[in-house]
Short mmCIF file of C-alpha atoms in Angstrom, two decimals:
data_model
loop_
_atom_site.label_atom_id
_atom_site.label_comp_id
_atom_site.label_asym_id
_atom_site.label_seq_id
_atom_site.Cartn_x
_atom_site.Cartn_y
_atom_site.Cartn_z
CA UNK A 1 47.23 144.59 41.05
CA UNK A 2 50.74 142.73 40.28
CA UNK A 3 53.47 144.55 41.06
CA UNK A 4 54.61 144.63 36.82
CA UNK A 5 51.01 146.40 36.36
CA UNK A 6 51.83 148.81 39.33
CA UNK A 7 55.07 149.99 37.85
CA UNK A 8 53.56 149.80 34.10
CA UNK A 9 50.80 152.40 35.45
CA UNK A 10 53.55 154.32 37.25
CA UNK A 11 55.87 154.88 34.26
CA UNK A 12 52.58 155.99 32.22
CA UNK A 13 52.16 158.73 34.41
CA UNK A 14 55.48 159.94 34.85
CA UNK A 15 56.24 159.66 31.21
CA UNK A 16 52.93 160.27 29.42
CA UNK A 17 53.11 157.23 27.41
CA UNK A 18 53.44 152.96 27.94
CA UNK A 19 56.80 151.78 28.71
CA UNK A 20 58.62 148.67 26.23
CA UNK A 21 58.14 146.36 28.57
CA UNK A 22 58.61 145.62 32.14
CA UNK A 23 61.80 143.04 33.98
CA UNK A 24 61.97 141.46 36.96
CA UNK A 25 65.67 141.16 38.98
CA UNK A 26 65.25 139.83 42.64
CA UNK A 27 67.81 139.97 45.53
CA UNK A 28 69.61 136.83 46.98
CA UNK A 29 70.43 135.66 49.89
CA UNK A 30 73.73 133.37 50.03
CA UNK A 31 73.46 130.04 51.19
CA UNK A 32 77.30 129.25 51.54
CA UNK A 33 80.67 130.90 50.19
CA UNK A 34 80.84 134.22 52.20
CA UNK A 35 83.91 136.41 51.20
CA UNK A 36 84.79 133.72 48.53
CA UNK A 37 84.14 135.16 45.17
CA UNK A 38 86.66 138.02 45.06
CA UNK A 39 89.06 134.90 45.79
CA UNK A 40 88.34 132.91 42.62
CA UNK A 41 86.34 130.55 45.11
CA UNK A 42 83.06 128.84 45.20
CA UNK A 43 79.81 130.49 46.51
CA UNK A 44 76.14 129.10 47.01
CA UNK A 45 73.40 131.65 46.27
CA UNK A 46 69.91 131.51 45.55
CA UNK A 47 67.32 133.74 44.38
CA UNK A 48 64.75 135.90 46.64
CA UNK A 49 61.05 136.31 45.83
CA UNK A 50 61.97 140.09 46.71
CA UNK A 51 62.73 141.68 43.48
CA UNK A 52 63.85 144.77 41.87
CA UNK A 53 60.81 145.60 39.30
CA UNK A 54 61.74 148.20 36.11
CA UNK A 55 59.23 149.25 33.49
CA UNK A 56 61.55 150.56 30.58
CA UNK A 57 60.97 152.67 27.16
CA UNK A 58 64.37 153.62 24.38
CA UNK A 59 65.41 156.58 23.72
CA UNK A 60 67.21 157.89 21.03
CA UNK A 61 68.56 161.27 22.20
CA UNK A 62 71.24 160.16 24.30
CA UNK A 63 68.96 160.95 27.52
CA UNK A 64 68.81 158.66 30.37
CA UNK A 65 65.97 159.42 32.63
CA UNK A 66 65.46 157.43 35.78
CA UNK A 67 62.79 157.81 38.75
CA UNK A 68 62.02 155.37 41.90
CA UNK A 69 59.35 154.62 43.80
CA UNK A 70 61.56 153.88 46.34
CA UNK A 71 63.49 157.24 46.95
CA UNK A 72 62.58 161.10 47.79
CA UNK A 73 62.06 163.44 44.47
CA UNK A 74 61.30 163.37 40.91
CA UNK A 75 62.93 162.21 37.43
CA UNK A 76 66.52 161.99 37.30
CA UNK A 77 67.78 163.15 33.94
CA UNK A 78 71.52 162.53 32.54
CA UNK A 79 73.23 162.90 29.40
CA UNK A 80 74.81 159.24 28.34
CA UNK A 81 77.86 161.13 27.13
CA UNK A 82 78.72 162.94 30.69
CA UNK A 83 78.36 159.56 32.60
CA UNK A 84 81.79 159.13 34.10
CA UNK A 85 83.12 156.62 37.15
CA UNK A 86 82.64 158.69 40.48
CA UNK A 87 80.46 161.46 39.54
CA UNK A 88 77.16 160.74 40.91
CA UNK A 89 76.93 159.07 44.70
CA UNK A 90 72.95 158.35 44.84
CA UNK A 91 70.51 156.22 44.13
CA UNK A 92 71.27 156.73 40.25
CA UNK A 93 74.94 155.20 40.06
CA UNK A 94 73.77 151.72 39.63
CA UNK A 95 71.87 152.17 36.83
CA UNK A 96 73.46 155.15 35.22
CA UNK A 97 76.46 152.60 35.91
CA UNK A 98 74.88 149.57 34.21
CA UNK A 99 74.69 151.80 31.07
CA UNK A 100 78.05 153.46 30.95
CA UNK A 101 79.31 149.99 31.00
CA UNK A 102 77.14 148.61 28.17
CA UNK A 103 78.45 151.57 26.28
CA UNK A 104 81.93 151.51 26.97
CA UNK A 105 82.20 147.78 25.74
CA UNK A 106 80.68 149.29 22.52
CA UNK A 107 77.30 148.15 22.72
CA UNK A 108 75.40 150.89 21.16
CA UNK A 109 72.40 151.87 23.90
CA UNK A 110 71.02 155.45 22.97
CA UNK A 111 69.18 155.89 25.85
CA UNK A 112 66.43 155.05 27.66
CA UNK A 113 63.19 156.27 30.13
CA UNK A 114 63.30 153.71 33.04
CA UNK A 115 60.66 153.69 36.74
CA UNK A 116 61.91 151.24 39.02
CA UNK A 117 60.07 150.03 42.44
CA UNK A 118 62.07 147.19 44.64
CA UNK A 119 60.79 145.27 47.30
CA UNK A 120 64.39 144.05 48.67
CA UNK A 121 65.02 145.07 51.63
CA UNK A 122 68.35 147.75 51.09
CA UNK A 123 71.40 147.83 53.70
CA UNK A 124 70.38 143.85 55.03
CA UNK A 125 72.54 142.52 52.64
CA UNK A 126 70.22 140.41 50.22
CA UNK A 127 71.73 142.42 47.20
CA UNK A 128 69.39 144.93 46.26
CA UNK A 129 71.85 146.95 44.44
CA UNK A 130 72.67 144.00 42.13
CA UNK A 131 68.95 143.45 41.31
CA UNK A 132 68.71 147.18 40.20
CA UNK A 133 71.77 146.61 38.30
CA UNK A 134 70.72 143.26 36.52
CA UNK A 135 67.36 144.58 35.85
CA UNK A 136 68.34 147.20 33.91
CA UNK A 137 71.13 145.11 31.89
CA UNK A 138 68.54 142.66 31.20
CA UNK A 139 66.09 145.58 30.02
CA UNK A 140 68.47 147.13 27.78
CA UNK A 141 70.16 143.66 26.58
CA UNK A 142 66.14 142.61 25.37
CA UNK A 143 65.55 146.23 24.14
CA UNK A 144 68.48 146.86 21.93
CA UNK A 145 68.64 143.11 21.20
CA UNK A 146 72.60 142.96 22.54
CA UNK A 147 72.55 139.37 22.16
CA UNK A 148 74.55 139.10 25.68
CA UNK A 149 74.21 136.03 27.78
CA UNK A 150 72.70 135.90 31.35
CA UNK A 151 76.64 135.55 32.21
CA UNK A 152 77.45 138.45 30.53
CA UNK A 153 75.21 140.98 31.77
CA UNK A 154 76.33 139.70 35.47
CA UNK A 155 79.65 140.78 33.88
CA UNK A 156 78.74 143.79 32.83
CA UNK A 157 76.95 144.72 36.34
CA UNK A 158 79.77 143.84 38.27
CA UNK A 159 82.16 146.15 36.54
CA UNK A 160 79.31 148.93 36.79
CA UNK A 161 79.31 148.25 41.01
CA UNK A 162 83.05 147.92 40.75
CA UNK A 163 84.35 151.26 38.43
CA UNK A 164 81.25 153.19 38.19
CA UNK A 165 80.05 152.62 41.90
CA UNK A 166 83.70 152.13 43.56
CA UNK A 167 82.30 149.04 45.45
CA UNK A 168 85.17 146.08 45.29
CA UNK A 169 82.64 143.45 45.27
CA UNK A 170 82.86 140.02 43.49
CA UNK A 171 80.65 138.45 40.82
CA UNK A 172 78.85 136.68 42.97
CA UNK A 173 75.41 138.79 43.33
CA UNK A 174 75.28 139.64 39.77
CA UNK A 175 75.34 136.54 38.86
CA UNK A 176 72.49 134.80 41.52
CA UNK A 177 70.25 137.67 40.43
CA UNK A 178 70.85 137.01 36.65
CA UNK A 179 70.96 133.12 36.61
CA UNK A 180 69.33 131.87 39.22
CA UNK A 181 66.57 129.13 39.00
CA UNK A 182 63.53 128.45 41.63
CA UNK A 183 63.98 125.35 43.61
CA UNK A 184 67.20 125.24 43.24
CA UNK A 185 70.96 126.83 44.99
CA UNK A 186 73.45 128.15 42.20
CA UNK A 187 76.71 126.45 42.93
CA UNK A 188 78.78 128.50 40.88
CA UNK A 189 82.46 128.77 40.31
CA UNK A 190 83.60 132.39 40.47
CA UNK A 191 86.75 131.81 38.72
CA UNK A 192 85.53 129.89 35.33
CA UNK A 193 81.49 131.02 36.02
CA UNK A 194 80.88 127.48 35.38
CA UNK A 195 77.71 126.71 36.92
CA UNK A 196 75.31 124.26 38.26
CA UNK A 197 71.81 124.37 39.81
CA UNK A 198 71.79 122.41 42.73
CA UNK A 199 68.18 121.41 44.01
CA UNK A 200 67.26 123.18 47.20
CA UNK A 201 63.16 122.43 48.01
CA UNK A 202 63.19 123.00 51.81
CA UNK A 203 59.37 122.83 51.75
CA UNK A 204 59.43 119.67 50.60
CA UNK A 205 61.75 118.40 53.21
CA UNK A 206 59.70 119.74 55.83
CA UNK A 207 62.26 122.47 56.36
CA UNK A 208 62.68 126.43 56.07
CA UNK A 209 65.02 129.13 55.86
CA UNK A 210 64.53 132.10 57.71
CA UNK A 211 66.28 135.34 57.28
CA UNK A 212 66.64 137.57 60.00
CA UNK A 213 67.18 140.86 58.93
CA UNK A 214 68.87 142.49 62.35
CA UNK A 215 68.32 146.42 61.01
CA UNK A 216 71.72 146.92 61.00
CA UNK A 217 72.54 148.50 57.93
CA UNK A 218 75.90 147.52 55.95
CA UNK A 219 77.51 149.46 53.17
CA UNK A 220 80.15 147.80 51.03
CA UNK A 221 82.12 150.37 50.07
CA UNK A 222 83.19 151.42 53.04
CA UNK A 223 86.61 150.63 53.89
CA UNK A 224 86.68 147.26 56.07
CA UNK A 225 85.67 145.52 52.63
CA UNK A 226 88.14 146.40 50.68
CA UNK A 227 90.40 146.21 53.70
CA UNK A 228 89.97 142.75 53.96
CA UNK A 229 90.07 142.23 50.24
CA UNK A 230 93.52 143.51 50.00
CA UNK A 231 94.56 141.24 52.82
CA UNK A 232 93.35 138.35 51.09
CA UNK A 233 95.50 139.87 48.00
CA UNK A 234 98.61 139.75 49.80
CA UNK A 235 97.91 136.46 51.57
CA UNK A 236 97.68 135.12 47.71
CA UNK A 237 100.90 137.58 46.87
CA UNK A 238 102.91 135.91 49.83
CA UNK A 239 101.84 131.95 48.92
CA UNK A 240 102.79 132.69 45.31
CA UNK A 241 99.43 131.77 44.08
CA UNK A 242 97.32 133.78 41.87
CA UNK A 243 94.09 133.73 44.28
CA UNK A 244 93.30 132.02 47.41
CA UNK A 245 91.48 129.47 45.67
CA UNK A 246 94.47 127.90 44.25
CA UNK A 247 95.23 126.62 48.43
CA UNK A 248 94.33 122.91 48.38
CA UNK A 249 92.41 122.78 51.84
CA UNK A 250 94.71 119.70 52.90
CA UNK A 251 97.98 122.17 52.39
CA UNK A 252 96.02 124.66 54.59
CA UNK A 253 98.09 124.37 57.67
CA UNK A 254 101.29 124.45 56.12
CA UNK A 255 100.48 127.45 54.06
CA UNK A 256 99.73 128.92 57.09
CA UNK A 257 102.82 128.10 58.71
CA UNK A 258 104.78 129.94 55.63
CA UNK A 259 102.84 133.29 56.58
CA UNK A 260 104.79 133.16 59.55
CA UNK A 261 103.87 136.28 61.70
CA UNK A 262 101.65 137.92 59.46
CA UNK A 263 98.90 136.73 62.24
CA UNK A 264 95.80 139.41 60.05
CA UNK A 265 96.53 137.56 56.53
CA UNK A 266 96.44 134.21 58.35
CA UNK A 267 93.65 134.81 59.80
CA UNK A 268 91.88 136.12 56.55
CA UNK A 269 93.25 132.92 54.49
CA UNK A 270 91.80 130.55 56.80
CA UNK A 271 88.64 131.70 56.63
CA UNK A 272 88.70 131.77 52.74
CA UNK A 273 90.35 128.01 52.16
CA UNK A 274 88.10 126.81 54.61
CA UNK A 275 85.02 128.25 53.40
CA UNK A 276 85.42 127.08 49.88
CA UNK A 277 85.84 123.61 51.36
CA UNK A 278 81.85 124.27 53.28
CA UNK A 279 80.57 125.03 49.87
CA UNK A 280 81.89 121.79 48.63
CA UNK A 281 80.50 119.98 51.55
CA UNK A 282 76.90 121.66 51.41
CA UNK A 283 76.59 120.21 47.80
CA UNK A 284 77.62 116.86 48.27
CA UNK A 285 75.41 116.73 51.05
CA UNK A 286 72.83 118.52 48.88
CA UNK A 287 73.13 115.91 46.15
CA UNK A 288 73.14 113.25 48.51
CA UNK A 289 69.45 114.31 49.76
CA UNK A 290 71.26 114.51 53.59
CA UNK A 291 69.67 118.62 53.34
CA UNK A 292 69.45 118.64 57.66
CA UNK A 293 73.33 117.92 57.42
CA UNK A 294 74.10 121.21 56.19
CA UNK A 295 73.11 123.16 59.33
CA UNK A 296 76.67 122.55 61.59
CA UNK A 297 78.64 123.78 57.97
CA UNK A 298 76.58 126.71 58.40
CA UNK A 299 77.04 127.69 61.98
CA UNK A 300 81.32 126.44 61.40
CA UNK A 301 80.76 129.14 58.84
CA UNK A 302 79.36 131.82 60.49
CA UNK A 303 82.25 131.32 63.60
CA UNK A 304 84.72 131.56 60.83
CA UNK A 305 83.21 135.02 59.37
CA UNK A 306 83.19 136.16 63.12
CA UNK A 307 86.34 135.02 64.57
CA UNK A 308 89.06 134.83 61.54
CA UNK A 309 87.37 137.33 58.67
CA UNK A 310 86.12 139.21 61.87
CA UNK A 311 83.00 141.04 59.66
CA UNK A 312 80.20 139.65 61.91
CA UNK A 313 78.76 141.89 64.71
CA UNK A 314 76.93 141.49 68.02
CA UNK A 315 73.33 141.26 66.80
CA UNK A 316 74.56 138.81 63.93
CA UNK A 317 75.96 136.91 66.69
CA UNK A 318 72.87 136.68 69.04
CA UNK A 319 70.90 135.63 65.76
CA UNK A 320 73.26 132.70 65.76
CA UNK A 321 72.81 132.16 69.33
CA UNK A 322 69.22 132.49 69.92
CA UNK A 323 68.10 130.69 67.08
CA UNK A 324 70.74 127.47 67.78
CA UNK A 325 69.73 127.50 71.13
CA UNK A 326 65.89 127.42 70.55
CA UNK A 327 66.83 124.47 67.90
CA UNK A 328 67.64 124.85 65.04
CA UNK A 329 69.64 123.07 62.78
CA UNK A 330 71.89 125.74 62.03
CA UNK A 331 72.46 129.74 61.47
CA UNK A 332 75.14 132.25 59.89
CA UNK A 333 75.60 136.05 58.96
CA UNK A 334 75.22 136.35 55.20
CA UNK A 335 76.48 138.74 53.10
CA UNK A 336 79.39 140.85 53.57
CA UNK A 337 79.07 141.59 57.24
CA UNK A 338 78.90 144.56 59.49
CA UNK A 339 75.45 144.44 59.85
CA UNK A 340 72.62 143.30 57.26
CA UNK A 341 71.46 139.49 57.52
CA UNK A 342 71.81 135.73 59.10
CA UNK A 343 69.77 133.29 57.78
CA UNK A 344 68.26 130.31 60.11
CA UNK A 345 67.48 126.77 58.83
CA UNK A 346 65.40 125.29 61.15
CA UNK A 347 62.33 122.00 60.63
CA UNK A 348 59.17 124.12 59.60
CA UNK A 349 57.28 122.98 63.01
CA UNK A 350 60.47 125.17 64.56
CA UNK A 351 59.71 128.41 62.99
CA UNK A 352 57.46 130.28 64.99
CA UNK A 353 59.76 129.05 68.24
CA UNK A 354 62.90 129.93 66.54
CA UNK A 355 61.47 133.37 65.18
CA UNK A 356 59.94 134.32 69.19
CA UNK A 357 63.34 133.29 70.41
CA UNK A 358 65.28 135.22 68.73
CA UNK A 359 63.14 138.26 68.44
CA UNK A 360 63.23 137.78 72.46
CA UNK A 361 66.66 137.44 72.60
CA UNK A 362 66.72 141.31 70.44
CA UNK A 363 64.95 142.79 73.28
CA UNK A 364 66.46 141.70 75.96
CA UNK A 365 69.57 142.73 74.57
CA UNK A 366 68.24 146.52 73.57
CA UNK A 367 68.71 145.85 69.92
CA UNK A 368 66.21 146.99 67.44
CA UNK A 369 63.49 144.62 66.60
CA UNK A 370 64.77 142.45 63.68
CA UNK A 371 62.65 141.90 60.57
CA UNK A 372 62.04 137.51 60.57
CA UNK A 373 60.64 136.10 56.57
CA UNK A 374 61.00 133.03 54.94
CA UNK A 375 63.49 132.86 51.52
CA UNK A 376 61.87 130.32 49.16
CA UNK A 377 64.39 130.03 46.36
CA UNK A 378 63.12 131.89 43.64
CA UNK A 379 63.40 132.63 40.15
CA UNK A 380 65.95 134.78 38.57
CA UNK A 381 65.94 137.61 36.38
CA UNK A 382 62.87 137.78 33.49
CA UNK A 383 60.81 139.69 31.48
CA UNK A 384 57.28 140.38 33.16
CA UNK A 385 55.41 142.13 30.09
#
């Protein structure tokens, strides 16, 4: 059984009668572009297979009730009029969230019955928060037939994570798990949202990307995030520019040279000028069909994350390590950092070297056992039935 019929069968007997319909929303796993999209930058995502799978009825009480497979206990049952920012801290903010902010921009959802089962792996940063979000804005977008485009709703979930939720995160994962298409990288533009699907068919190249989940689990809002996000704020403030972006990568040094002794900021606006410049080099070497080229811009990336936006951590590191060593053509942390994810691209013959290595490498140094699968990019957000 698919997992749409699972969760179709699952609502039925929670709710006593067939859902609307059920949606698809996967996680993502970014390519290039780390810490970028809060800075008006450039990022490089791509779509899971791992998704975030909601079977969805209306209401017209003004009821939200929400269960998951997923978590401990039963049905989860709020009023739509007593959602506010910061009241609720589990499982239930991200969707309750999605609808208080379909409702506050005045789109007229009157409730719904939603059962939700994910398969993306939460804490490793592949975004499973943002496919619960999109799901459920792309759920209540067909149901109440909001008209909104896939843009939008990415909108719409990022203000949810940002007000409702209190994470400061950018529009970035939103956005992959609404838009993205299979086969390809979406090179989008965080600033306009101007986008373009870059092809990305490893298979086909006789390549693979591996992501090494390292167990460590990550939470955004926690304080180094926005920590770093406010530096980035006043590197921006001090340059006189309205986000890092706006640094032309050849005036790089000399910016840094007017932030003086401000040696954190520095630090923080390297890492951000030069990493928009990686994502501009991973698509023209993407476009150019030179796809082994990018793995040195992704291991220059991942030394960047560690050493100037300093959000890496050792078993992100010895994924790095192991995997380069046992050759591959390159490795970073992905995500926001302190844990979660590094992806590997290595030539398909490599993998099951590259995968012992660094699993070897784990137990040697007394980590726990990472969690090694392959990311084909995937589709994006849909309608299943």
């Amino acid at each position: 059984m698919g997992a749409a019929q699972q969760v179709r069968g699952a609502f039925e007997e929670l709710y006593g009668t067939a859902p609307d319909g059920v949606w698809a929303a996967p996680g993502r796993v970014n390519l290039i572009g780390e810490h970028t999209d809060y800075n008006d930058g450039f990022v490089m995502p791509f779509a899971l297979p791992h998704v975030a799978t909601a079977a969805v009825a209306r209401r017209t009480d003004g009821v939200l009730r929400l269960h998951s497979s997923d978590v401990d206990g039963g049905i989860v049952e709020l009023s739509l009029d007593a959602l506010e920012p910061g009241t609720d801290r589990e499982w239930t903010e991200y969707p309750a969230g999605v609808v208080w902010a379909l409702r506050e921009a005045g789109h007229p959802v009157t409730g719904a019955d939603v059962h939700l089962a994910s398969t993306v792996p939460t804490g490793a940063g592949l975004s499973s928060s943002a496919a619960l979000e999109v799901v459920i804005a792309l759920a209540l977008n067909d149901l109440y037939e909001l008209g909104l485009q896939r843009w939008q709703l990415a909108r719409l979930c990022q203000r949810a994570e940002n007000v409702y939720v209190g994470a400061p995160t950018g529009i970035m994962d939103q956005t992959a798990s609404a838009c993205c298409e299979a086969g390809h990288a979406l090179f989008l533009d965080t600033r306009d949202l101007s986008q373009k699907q870059i092809p990305f068919d490893l298979a086909a190249e006789g390549m693979r990307l591996l992501v090494v989940d390292t167990q460590v689990k990550h939470a955004h809002s926690g304080g180094e995030y926005g920590k770093r996000r406010a530096g980035c704020e006043k590197g921006a403030a001090l340059l006189g520019v309205d986000a890092l972006r706006d640094i032309a990568y050849d005036d790089l040094d000399a910016s840094l040279e007017r932030l003086g002794d401000e040696a954190e900021v520095r630090r923080l606006v390297r890492h951000v000028v030069t990493e928009d410049h990686r994502v501009e080099r991973v698509v023209a070497l993407l476009e150019a069909g030179d796809t082994r080229a990018i793995g040195p811009v992704l291991t220059e990336g991942h030394a960047s994350l560690r050493d100037d936006f300093q959000v890496s951590c050792p078993e992100l590191d010895l994924v790095v390590e192991a995997a380069n060593s046992a050759g591959a053509l390159g490795a970073r942390m992905t995500g926001g950092g302190f844990g979660g994810s590094a992806i590997v691209l290595t030539e398909a013959a490599d993998v099951d070297t590259i995968t012992k290595a660094v699993e070897e490498a784990f137990a040697a140094a007394g980590f726990t056992a990472p969690r090694v699968f392959e990311a084909v990019p995937s589709a994006g957000a849909r309608q299943e039935s």
